[in-house]
Amino acid sequence: MYAKTLPARPAVVLGIESSCDDTAAAVVRDGQLLSTVISSQHVHAQFGGVVPELASRAHQRQIVPIVDESLSKAGVGRSDLAGIAVTYGPGLAGSLLVGLSFGKAYAFGLDLPLIGINHLEGHVYSVFLGDNPPEFPFLCLIVSGGHTQIVHVDDRFEHRVLGSTRDDAAGEAFDKVAKLLELGYPGGPAIDRIAKDGDPDFYDFPRSRPGAYDFSFSGLKTSVLYYLNSFSKDERSDLLASHLPDVCASFQQAVVDVLIDAVKRAIAETNVRHLAIVGGVSANSVLRRDAAALAHQLGISLYIPDPIHCMDNAAMIAMTGYFKLNAGVTSSLTLTAQPSLSL
Ligand code: KG4
Ligand code: ZN
């Protein structure tokens, strides 16, 4: 990253996101979101997970129409743009390459600064898309399909990772358990919906916490598998016919308890008074409910983005890009995709 002179015109930033299976573009002007467009790829549902080759091909088909649509919905033209913000990692290499190469070509062709964005940083700064964002410092729980981390955000672009998952991410656990229950992909929204009619105390799945702020969800997923395998084929069909919502609710509560417990500890030890929860799993209704109860109990402020901004989106990339452009932080056109980029 290197500093460039700030543009004199209003800062209209185009954001592009293609790290996994959503092709997205958004436009932010002077910190205000003007448009956000997402094309989700449904082709993966039949495979029970994202197929990287299919994802990058779909990005190639979608990227131009999605960017055009975001500009037209925002009512701006290419000549209005002041910078191109694009996710360069972490994510699937082939998927990242489509968005990044497109973003670089767009920036080069329009002679605009390129602003490479860390997808995880994008999730953190998604809190600035809504009203009443948290004040610095704040604690940020990132819960997505690929990551589960607690981060102490000291100031803009200054943060410390307090803990991470040692194996599966929370969203990955939702997706894998949904696959075991044959609920399709992505599994989180399906489990959330079905669990609404279930009893979270039906079965006591384990709550594993391997370290102060670290997480582990693979044991929980395996315990659901062992639980299901403890029944004969017929018994299992009967169980799922009559108790699927109870199994979903019990699993979901185990995930949420672990997340809330870690956040509670982090708040007690850091004394931070503002909490944000971001990423796809932050759309979960029970996590939102229990986090609100915790915030109320501790007298802290809680910020969770609107569900549309919890999932992968380009609004968060455009907003982070806007902040970076304002700070004079831009990227070289030699920027490469970094699938394992960390926060
Ligand atoms: O942030 P995101 O869109 O993509 C990544 O960066 O990974 O998160 C996707 C993850 C998936 O694992 C999906 O199952 C999960 O978020 N998810 C949910 C819910 N909505 C999406 N998990 C639990 N409850 C939900 N309502
Ligand atoms: Zn994400």
Coordinates of C-alpha atoms and ligand atoms in Angstrom, one line a residue:
M1 CA 0.0 0.0 0.0
Y2 CA 1.2 3.5 -0.7
A3 CA -0.1 7.0 -0.2
K4 CA -1.5 9.1 -3.1
T5 CA -2.8 12.6 -3.2
L6 CA -6.5 12.8 -2.2
P7 CA -8.9 13.5 -5.0
A8 CA -10.4 17.0 -5.0
R9 CA -13.8 15.9 -6.3
P10 CA -16.5 14.2 -4.0
A11 CA -15.2 10.7 -3.0
V12 CA -17.4 8.3 -5.0
V13 CA -16.0 4.8 -4.5
L14 CA -17.0 1.7 -6.3
G15 CA -16.6 -1.5 -4.2
I16 CA -16.2 -5.0 -5.7
E17 CA -16.5 -8.3 -3.9
S18 CA -16.0 -11.8 -5.3
S19 CA -14.1 -13.7 -2.6
C20 CA -16.5 -16.7 -2.5
D21 CA -19.8 -17.3 -4.2
D22 CA -21.4 -13.9 -4.3
T23 CA -20.6 -11.4 -7.0
A24 CA -21.3 -8.0 -5.6
A25 CA -20.7 -4.3 -6.4
A26 CA -21.7 -1.1 -4.5
V27 CA -21.2 2.6 -4.6
V28 CA -20.4 4.9 -1.6
R29 CA -20.3 8.7 -1.9
D30 CA -18.8 10.7 1.0
G31 CA -19.6 7.8 3.4
Q32 CA -23.2 7.3 2.2
L33 CA -24.2 4.1 0.6
L34 CA -25.8 4.9 -2.8
S35 CA -26.3 1.4 -4.1
T36 CA -25.5 -2.3 -3.4
V37 CA -26.1 -5.2 -5.7
I38 CA -25.4 -8.9 -5.0
S39 CA -25.7 -11.8 -7.3
S40 CA -25.7 -15.0 -5.3
Q41 CA -24.8 -18.2 -7.1
H42 CA -27.4 -21.0 -6.6
V43 CA -25.5 -23.5 -8.7
H44 CA -23.6 -24.8 -5.6
A45 CA -26.8 -25.9 -3.7
Q46 CA -26.9 -29.2 -5.5
F47 CA -23.3 -30.0 -4.4
G48 CA -23.9 -29.1 -0.7
G49 CA -21.0 -26.5 -0.7
V50 CA -19.2 -24.0 -3.0
V51 CA -17.5 -25.6 -6.0
P52 CA -14.5 -23.2 -6.7
E53 CA -14.4 -23.8 -10.4
L54 CA -18.1 -23.1 -10.8
A55 CA -17.8 -20.0 -8.6
S56 CA -15.1 -18.3 -10.6
R57 CA -16.9 -19.0 -13.9
A58 CA -20.1 -17.5 -12.5
H59 CA -18.1 -14.4 -11.3
Q60 CA -16.8 -14.0 -14.8
R61 CA -20.3 -14.0 -16.2
Q62 CA -21.7 -11.6 -13.5
I63 CA -19.0 -9.1 -12.8
V64 CA -19.7 -6.6 -15.7
P65 CA -23.5 -6.6 -15.4
I66 CA -23.3 -6.3 -11.6
V67 CA -20.9 -3.4 -11.7
D68 CA -23.0 -1.6 -14.4
E69 CA -26.1 -2.2 -12.3
S70 CA -24.5 -0.7 -9.1
L71 CA -23.5 2.4 -11.0
S72 CA -26.8 2.9 -12.6
K73 CA -28.7 2.3 -9.3
A74 CA -26.4 4.9 -7.7
G75 CA -27.1 7.3 -10.5
V76 CA -23.4 7.9 -11.1
G77 CA -21.2 7.3 -14.2
R78 CA -17.7 6.0 -14.5
S79 CA -16.4 9.6 -14.8
D80 CA -17.8 10.3 -11.3
L81 CA -15.6 7.7 -9.6
A82 CA -12.7 8.6 -7.4
G83 CA -11.4 5.1 -6.6
I84 CA -12.0 1.4 -7.1
A85 CA -12.0 -0.7 -3.9
V86 CA -11.8 -4.5 -4.4
T87 CA -11.4 -7.5 -2.2
Y88 CA -8.0 -9.2 -2.6
G89 CA -8.2 -11.8 0.1
P90 CA -8.9 -14.0 2.0
G91 CA -11.1 -16.3 -0.2
L92 CA -11.0 -18.7 -3.1
A93 CA -8.1 -18.0 -5.4
G94 CA -10.1 -18.3 -8.6
S95 CA -13.0 -16.2 -7.3
L96 CA -10.7 -13.4 -5.9
L97 CA -8.8 -13.3 -9.2
V98 CA -12.0 -12.4 -11.2
G99 CA -12.9 -9.4 -9.0
L100 CA -9.4 -8.2 -8.5
S101 CA -8.4 -8.5 -12.1
F102 CA -11.5 -6.7 -13.1
G103 CA -11.0 -4.0 -10.5
K104 CA -7.3 -3.5 -11.5
A105 CA -8.3 -3.2 -15.2
Y106 CA -11.1 -0.7 -14.3
A107 CA -8.8 1.4 -12.2
F108 CA -6.1 1.3 -14.9
G109 CA -8.5 2.1 -17.7
L110 CA -10.1 5.0 -15.8
D111 CA -6.8 6.2 -14.3
L112 CA -8.1 5.9 -10.8
P113 CA -6.5 4.7 -7.6
L114 CA -7.0 1.0 -6.7
I115 CA -7.8 0.3 -3.1
G116 CA -7.2 -3.4 -2.1
I117 CA -9.4 -4.5 0.7
N118 CA -9.0 -7.3 3.2
H119 CA -12.5 -9.0 3.2
L120 CA -12.3 -9.5 7.0
E121 CA -11.6 -5.8 7.5
G122 CA -14.6 -5.2 5.2
H123 CA -16.8 -7.2 7.6
V124 CA -15.5 -5.2 10.6
Y125 CA -16.2 -1.9 8.8
S126 CA -19.7 -3.1 7.8
V127 CA -20.8 -1.5 11.1
F128 CA -20.3 1.9 9.5
L129 CA -23.0 1.2 6.9
G130 CA -25.8 1.7 9.4
D131 CA -26.9 4.4 11.9
N132 CA -25.3 4.6 15.3
P133 CA -22.1 2.7 14.6
P134 CA -20.0 1.7 17.7
E135 CA -17.4 4.1 19.1
F136 CA -13.8 3.2 19.2
P137 CA -12.5 1.1 20.9
F138 CA -15.0 -1.7 20.2
L139 CA -14.9 -5.4 20.4
C140 CA -15.8 -7.1 17.1
L141 CA -17.0 -10.7 16.8
I142 CA -16.5 -11.9 13.2
V143 CA -18.6 -14.9 12.5
S144 CA -18.8 -16.1 8.9
G145 CA -18.5 -19.2 6.8
G146 CA -14.7 -19.0 6.7
H147 CA -13.8 -17.2 10.0
T148 CA -14.6 -16.9 13.6
Q149 CA -12.6 -14.3 15.5
I150 CA -12.8 -11.8 18.3
V151 CA -11.0 -8.6 17.5
H152 CA -10.2 -5.6 19.6
V153 CA -10.7 -2.6 17.3
D154 CA -8.6 0.2 18.9
D155 CA -9.1 2.8 16.2
R156 CA -9.7 3.1 12.5
F157 CA -7.3 0.5 10.9
E158 CA -5.8 -0.4 14.2
H159 CA -6.8 -3.7 15.7
R160 CA -5.7 -6.8 17.7
V161 CA -7.0 -10.3 17.1
L162 CA -7.8 -11.7 20.6
G163 CA -8.8 -15.2 19.5
S164 CA -9.8 -17.3 16.5
T165 CA -11.2 -20.7 15.7
R166 CA -8.8 -23.6 15.8
D167 CA -10.7 -25.6 13.3
D168 CA -14.1 -25.0 11.7
A169 CA -15.7 -21.5 11.6
A170 CA -19.1 -21.1 13.1
G171 CA -20.8 -20.8 9.7
E172 CA -19.0 -23.8 8.5
A173 CA -20.4 -25.8 11.5
F174 CA -23.9 -24.6 10.5
D175 CA -23.3 -25.7 6.9
K176 CA -21.8 -29.1 7.8
V177 CA -24.6 -29.9 10.3
A178 CA -27.2 -28.8 7.7
K179 CA -25.6 -31.2 5.3
L180 CA -25.8 -34.1 7.8
L181 CA -29.5 -33.2 8.2
E182 CA -30.0 -32.9 4.4
L183 CA -31.1 -29.2 4.7
G184 CA -29.2 -27.9 1.7
Y185 CA -26.6 -25.2 1.3
P186 CA -26.0 -22.6 2.9
G187 CA -27.2 -24.3 6.0
G188 CA -27.2 -21.5 8.5
P189 CA -30.4 -19.8 7.3
A190 CA -32.2 -23.2 7.1
I191 CA -31.2 -24.2 10.6
D192 CA -32.2 -20.8 11.9
R193 CA -35.6 -21.0 10.3
I194 CA -36.4 -24.6 11.3
A195 CA -35.1 -24.1 14.9
K196 CA -37.7 -21.5 15.5
D197 CA -40.2 -24.3 16.4
G198 CA -37.7 -26.3 18.3
D199 CA -36.6 -26.9 22.0
P200 CA -33.0 -25.8 22.5
D201 CA -32.8 -28.1 25.6
F202 CA -33.9 -31.2 23.7
Y203 CA -30.3 -32.5 23.5
D204 CA -27.2 -31.2 25.3
F205 CA -24.5 -30.9 22.6
P206 CA -21.0 -30.1 23.9
R207 CA -19.8 -26.5 24.3
S208 CA -16.1 -26.5 23.6
R209 CA -13.8 -23.6 24.4
P210 CA -10.1 -24.5 23.8
G211 CA -8.6 -21.3 25.0
A212 CA -9.5 -17.8 26.5
Y213 CA -10.8 -16.4 23.2
D214 CA -10.3 -19.3 20.9
F215 CA -13.1 -21.5 19.4
S216 CA -13.4 -25.0 18.2
F217 CA -16.5 -26.2 16.3
S218 CA -15.4 -29.4 14.7
G219 CA -16.1 -31.5 17.9
L220 CA -19.7 -30.1 18.0
K221 CA -20.3 -31.1 14.4
T222 CA -18.9 -34.5 15.1
S223 CA -21.1 -34.9 18.2
V224 CA -24.2 -34.2 16.0
L225 CA -22.9 -36.9 13.6
Y226 CA -22.4 -39.4 16.5
Y227 CA -25.8 -38.5 17.9
L228 CA -27.5 -39.2 14.6
N229 CA -25.5 -42.4 14.1
S230 CA -26.6 -43.7 17.5
F231 CA -30.0 -44.5 15.9
S232 CA -30.9 -47.2 13.4
K233 CA -31.9 -46.0 10.0
D234 CA -35.6 -46.2 10.8
E235 CA -35.2 -44.7 14.2
R236 CA -33.3 -41.8 12.7
S237 CA -36.0 -41.2 10.2
D238 CA -38.6 -41.1 13.0
L239 CA -36.4 -38.8 15.0
L240 CA -36.0 -36.3 12.2
A241 CA -39.7 -36.6 11.2
S242 CA -40.8 -35.6 14.7
H243 CA -37.8 -33.7 16.3
L244 CA -35.9 -32.0 13.5
P245 CA -36.6 -28.5 14.9
D246 CA -35.5 -29.7 18.4
V247 CA -32.2 -31.1 17.0
C248 CA -31.6 -27.8 15.0
A249 CA -32.5 -25.7 18.0
S250 CA -30.2 -27.7 20.4
F251 CA -27.2 -27.5 17.9
Q252 CA -27.8 -23.8 17.3
Q253 CA -28.0 -23.0 21.0
A254 CA -24.7 -24.8 21.5
V255 CA -23.0 -22.6 18.9
V256 CA -24.5 -19.4 20.2
D257 CA -23.6 -20.2 23.9
V258 CA -20.0 -20.7 22.9
L259 CA -19.9 -17.3 21.0
I260 CA -21.7 -15.4 23.8
D261 CA -19.4 -16.9 26.4
A262 CA -16.3 -15.8 24.6
V263 CA -17.6 -12.3 24.1
K264 CA -18.6 -12.1 27.8
R265 CA -15.1 -13.0 28.8
A266 CA -13.6 -10.5 26.4
I267 CA -15.8 -7.7 27.6
A268 CA -15.0 -8.5 31.3
E269 CA -11.2 -8.6 30.6
T270 CA -10.9 -5.6 28.2
N271 CA -13.6 -3.4 29.8
V272 CA -14.6 -2.3 26.3
R273 CA -18.2 -0.8 26.3
H274 CA -19.1 -1.3 22.6
L275 CA -19.7 -4.6 20.9
A276 CA -20.2 -5.3 17.2
I277 CA -21.1 -8.7 15.7
V278 CA -20.5 -9.1 11.9
G279 CA -20.4 -11.7 9.2
G280 CA -23.0 -14.1 7.8
V281 CA -23.7 -15.9 11.1
S282 CA -24.5 -12.5 12.7
A283 CA -27.8 -12.8 10.8
N284 CA -28.7 -15.6 13.1
S285 CA -31.9 -14.8 15.1
V286 CA -30.8 -16.6 18.4
L287 CA -27.3 -15.0 18.3
R288 CA -28.9 -11.6 17.8
R289 CA -31.4 -12.2 20.6
D290 CA -28.8 -13.5 23.1
A291 CA -26.3 -10.8 22.2
A292 CA -29.0 -8.2 22.8
A293 CA -29.7 -9.8 26.2
L294 CA -26.0 -9.8 27.1
A295 CA -25.6 -6.2 26.1
H296 CA -28.6 -5.2 28.2
Q297 CA -27.3 -7.2 31.2
L298 CA -23.9 -5.6 31.0
G299 CA -25.1 -2.1 30.0
I300 CA -22.9 -2.0 26.9
S301 CA -23.9 -0.9 23.4
L302 CA -24.4 -3.5 20.7
Y303 CA -24.2 -3.1 17.0
I304 CA -25.2 -5.8 14.5
P305 CA -25.6 -4.8 10.8
D306 CA -28.8 -5.3 8.9
P307 CA -29.0 -8.9 7.7
I308 CA -28.3 -7.7 4.1
H309 CA -24.9 -6.3 5.3
C310 CA -24.1 -9.4 7.5
M311 CA -23.7 -11.6 4.4
D312 CA -20.9 -11.1 1.9
N313 CA -21.6 -7.8 0.1
A314 CA -19.7 -5.0 -1.6
A315 CA -21.2 -2.2 0.4
M316 CA -18.7 -3.0 3.2
I317 CA -15.9 -3.1 0.6
A318 CA -16.9 0.3 -0.8
M319 CA -17.2 1.8 2.7
T320 CA -13.8 0.5 3.8
G321 CA -12.3 1.7 0.5
Y322 CA -13.8 5.2 1.1
F323 CA -12.1 5.3 4.6
K324 CA -8.8 4.2 3.1
L325 CA -9.0 6.7 0.2
N326 CA -9.7 9.4 2.7
A327 CA -6.6 8.3 4.7
G328 CA -4.6 8.4 1.4
V329 CA -4.1 4.6 1.5
T330 CA -4.2 3.0 -2.0
S331 CA -2.6 0.0 -3.6
S332 CA -0.3 -0.7 -6.4
L333 CA -1.6 -2.2 -9.7
T334 CA 0.8 -5.1 -9.0
L335 CA -1.5 -6.2 -6.1
T336 CA -2.1 -10.0 -6.2
A337 CA -4.9 -12.1 -4.8
Q338 CA -4.1 -13.5 -1.3
P339 CA -6.4 -16.5 -0.5
S340 CA -5.0 -16.9 3.0
L341 CA -4.8 -13.2 4.0
S342 CA -5.4 -12.7 7.7
L343 CA -6.7 -9.7 9.7
Ligands
KG4_1 O1 -20.1 -13.7 5.7 P1 -20.6 -14.8 4.8 O2 -21.7 -14.4 3.9 O3 -19.5 -15.4 3.9 C1 -18.2 -15.7 4.4 O4 -17.4 -14.7 4.5 O5 -18.0 -16.8 4.8 O6 -21.1 -16.0 5.7 C2 -21.7 -17.1 5.2 C3 -22.0 -18.0 6.4 C4 -22.5 -19.4 5.9 O7 -21.8 -20.4 6.6 C5 -24.0 -19.4 6.3 O8 -24.5 -20.7 6.6 C6 -24.0 -18.5 7.5 O9 -23.1 -17.5 7.2 N1 -25.3 -17.9 7.8 C7 -26.0 -18.2 8.9 C8 -27.2 -17.5 8.8 N2 -27.2 -16.8 7.7 C9 -26.0 -17.1 7.1 N3 -25.7 -18.9 10.0 C10 -26.6 -19.0 11.0 N4 -27.8 -18.4 11.0 C11 -28.1 -17.6 9.9 N5 -29.3 -17.0 9.9
ZN2 ZN -17.5 -12.9 4.4

